């Protein structure tokens, strides 16, 4: 059965791949993005170019914080399901530009919730983040853990999204599912993330900054695994008295930063020059997803090994850069 979807943040990393998977399955997708300049717009254009050939795809350039515009979009398009992936991303940037997070992550979440409420959307799936776990010292991180100690504004906005979504599920019986993503990476990933930054520097024989002296642990999750989780979950609207669910989507295997760097060195065939630094404000030392709830709900667990995923990213990165340099 085909449906009509709204995918927000469609020019973003997870948004593009999620929309592509839905389009390949024959669904109608309206993709929304404001194409901001948080990072190079050229990459967002590249991602959109992967979607434009599909006849069942329509792109809308609109800011989530535009209340009237969002209300009109929902009223006209009559979406059956919504996958809300748009957000102002980045932990460190939230320290420099806090109001960008309020506009996109709080007001933007509100316009989506209101649109779903007033237009009888059958399931809203939205992106939360592993950053909500903050300095949680119990591992692996479980959806049942207390998450009341965010270490960044970004994390605070994502925790707020979870509370807002729960209230709408309770008040209006709106089926809502939140997904706590754990460090997504892969081809066409964000240029402000470690895979891109490290690969670029190593290929250009420039030093890389290694925070916490390489002792950071991250539950790196390959993009195909993230999308598989999103697509399976969106097909299972919660039907409880309060129709709200929350899931981790992570690889269930924390990778030390040193192993991650070694994977890039192997894929590029070059050795990195490393500048060892202390931990940065807003960062956490370790992320580690408990994926038992996801496995029970949809029979799926991410499992792409870091070496395999990094090889795919580096291969894509080289081809992408080469295509940009051609006249």
Short mmCIF file of C-alpha atoms in Angstrom, two decimals, residues 62-197:
data_model
loop_
_atom_site.label_atom_id
_atom_site.label_comp_id
_atom_site.label_asym_id
_atom_site.label_seq_id
_atom_site.Cartn_x
_atom_site.Cartn_y
_atom_site.Cartn_z
CA UNK A 62 10.25 26.36 3.53
CA UNK A 63 11.44 27.17 7.03
CA UNK A 64 9.91 25.09 9.81
CA UNK A 65 9.53 28.20 11.96
CA UNK A 66 7.17 29.73 9.36
CA UNK A 67 3.93 28.98 11.19
CA UNK A 68 1.54 30.11 8.46
CA UNK A 69 3.53 28.41 5.71
CA UNK A 70 3.68 25.11 7.60
CA UNK A 71 -0.03 25.18 8.45
CA UNK A 72 -0.89 25.82 4.79
CA UNK A 73 1.41 23.02 3.61
CA UNK A 74 -0.27 20.47 5.88
CA UNK A 75 -3.76 21.68 4.95
CA UNK A 76 -3.11 21.47 1.20
CA UNK A 77 -1.06 18.28 0.98
CA UNK A 78 -2.97 16.07 3.44
CA UNK A 79 -0.03 13.87 4.43
CA UNK A 80 -0.76 10.39 5.76
CA UNK A 81 2.58 10.06 7.55
CA UNK A 82 5.29 12.48 8.57
CA UNK A 83 8.99 11.77 9.12
CA UNK A 84 10.42 14.84 10.82
CA UNK A 85 14.20 14.85 10.47
CA UNK A 86 14.88 18.58 10.08
CA UNK A 87 16.78 20.25 12.90
CA UNK A 88 19.60 22.65 13.54
CA UNK A 89 22.34 20.10 14.05
CA UNK A 90 25.67 20.16 15.83
CA UNK A 91 26.55 20.13 19.51
CA UNK A 92 29.40 22.64 19.33
CA UNK A 93 27.53 25.13 17.11
CA UNK A 94 24.77 25.35 19.73
CA UNK A 95 27.25 27.15 21.99
CA UNK A 96 27.93 29.78 19.29
CA UNK A 97 24.43 30.29 17.88
CA UNK A 98 21.78 29.22 20.40
CA UNK A 99 18.79 30.96 18.81
CA UNK A 100 19.15 28.90 15.63
CA UNK A 101 18.30 25.87 17.79
CA UNK A 102 15.27 27.49 19.36
CA UNK A 103 13.81 28.46 15.96
CA UNK A 104 14.45 25.17 14.21
CA UNK A 105 14.28 22.56 16.95
CA UNK A 106 11.59 23.98 19.24
CA UNK A 107 9.34 26.20 17.11
CA UNK A 108 9.91 23.84 14.15
CA UNK A 109 8.83 20.83 16.20
CA UNK A 110 5.74 22.75 17.29
CA UNK A 111 4.64 23.56 13.72
CA UNK A 112 5.03 19.88 12.78
CA UNK A 113 3.06 18.68 15.81
CA UNK A 114 0.28 21.17 15.11
CA UNK A 115 0.19 20.20 11.44
CA UNK A 116 -0.14 16.52 12.36
CA UNK A 117 -2.76 17.22 15.01
CA UNK A 118 -5.05 19.28 12.78
CA UNK A 119 -4.75 17.07 9.69
CA UNK A 120 -5.20 13.59 11.13
CA UNK A 121 -1.72 12.31 10.32
CA UNK A 122 -1.65 8.59 11.12
CA UNK A 123 1.95 8.46 12.38
CA UNK A 124 4.62 11.05 13.14
CA UNK A 125 8.19 9.77 13.40
CA UNK A 126 10.74 12.36 14.53
CA UNK A 127 14.48 12.51 15.11
CA UNK A 128 15.78 12.77 18.62
CA UNK A 129 19.45 12.17 19.43
CA UNK A 130 21.81 10.12 21.55
CA UNK A 131 23.04 13.47 22.91
CA UNK A 132 20.05 13.46 25.32
CA UNK A 133 21.92 10.88 27.41
CA UNK A 134 24.49 13.54 28.33
CA UNK A 135 27.00 12.34 30.93
CA UNK A 136 25.03 9.15 31.60
CA UNK A 137 27.50 6.69 33.14
CA UNK A 138 25.25 3.63 32.90
CA UNK A 139 26.00 1.67 29.73
CA UNK A 140 24.64 0.75 27.32
CA UNK A 141 22.25 3.72 27.10
CA UNK A 142 18.66 2.55 27.48
CA UNK A 143 15.46 4.38 26.51
CA UNK A 144 14.37 3.96 30.15
CA UNK A 145 17.37 5.88 31.56
CA UNK A 146 16.87 9.29 33.17
CA UNK A 147 17.96 11.99 30.72
CA UNK A 148 17.62 15.19 32.75
CA UNK A 149 21.24 16.39 32.58
CA UNK A 150 21.95 17.66 29.03
CA UNK A 151 25.46 18.99 28.46
CA UNK A 152 24.56 21.12 25.42
CA UNK A 153 21.65 23.26 24.24
CA UNK A 154 21.28 20.93 21.25
CA UNK A 155 20.70 18.02 23.64
CA UNK A 156 18.25 20.11 25.67
CA UNK A 157 16.20 20.90 22.53
CA UNK A 158 16.06 17.22 21.59
CA UNK A 159 14.90 16.23 25.08
CA UNK A 160 12.31 19.01 24.80
CA UNK A 161 11.13 17.50 21.50
CA UNK A 162 10.51 14.21 23.27
CA UNK A 163 8.42 15.90 25.96
CA UNK A 164 6.45 17.92 23.40
CA UNK A 165 5.75 14.81 21.34
CA UNK A 166 4.63 12.84 24.39
CA UNK A 167 2.20 15.59 25.39
CA UNK A 168 0.59 15.59 21.91
CA UNK A 169 0.32 11.80 21.94
CA UNK A 170 -1.41 12.01 25.32
CA UNK A 171 -3.65 15.01 24.66
CA UNK A 172 -4.69 14.31 21.07
CA UNK A 173 -4.04 10.57 20.64
CA UNK A 174 -1.55 11.41 17.90
CA UNK A 175 0.64 8.33 17.23
CA UNK A 176 4.23 9.54 17.65
CA UNK A 177 7.58 7.73 17.65
CA UNK A 178 10.91 9.30 18.59
CA UNK A 179 14.22 7.94 17.33
CA UNK A 180 17.45 8.56 19.21
CA UNK A 181 20.10 8.37 16.49
CA UNK A 182 23.67 7.45 17.41
CA UNK A 183 26.37 9.20 15.29
CA UNK A 184 25.16 8.56 11.75
CA UNK A 185 27.85 8.42 9.05
CA UNK A 186 28.28 7.34 5.44
CA UNK A 187 28.39 8.68 1.86
CA UNK A 188 27.06 12.27 1.56
CA UNK A 189 27.37 12.70 5.33
CA UNK A 190 27.73 16.08 7.01
CA UNK A 191 31.01 17.98 6.43
CA UNK A 192 31.14 19.11 10.08
CA UNK A 193 31.36 15.50 11.31
CA UNK A 194 34.53 13.53 12.05
CA UNK A 195 34.46 11.16 9.01
CA UNK A 196 34.50 14.09 6.58
CA UNK A 197 36.85 16.32 8.59
#
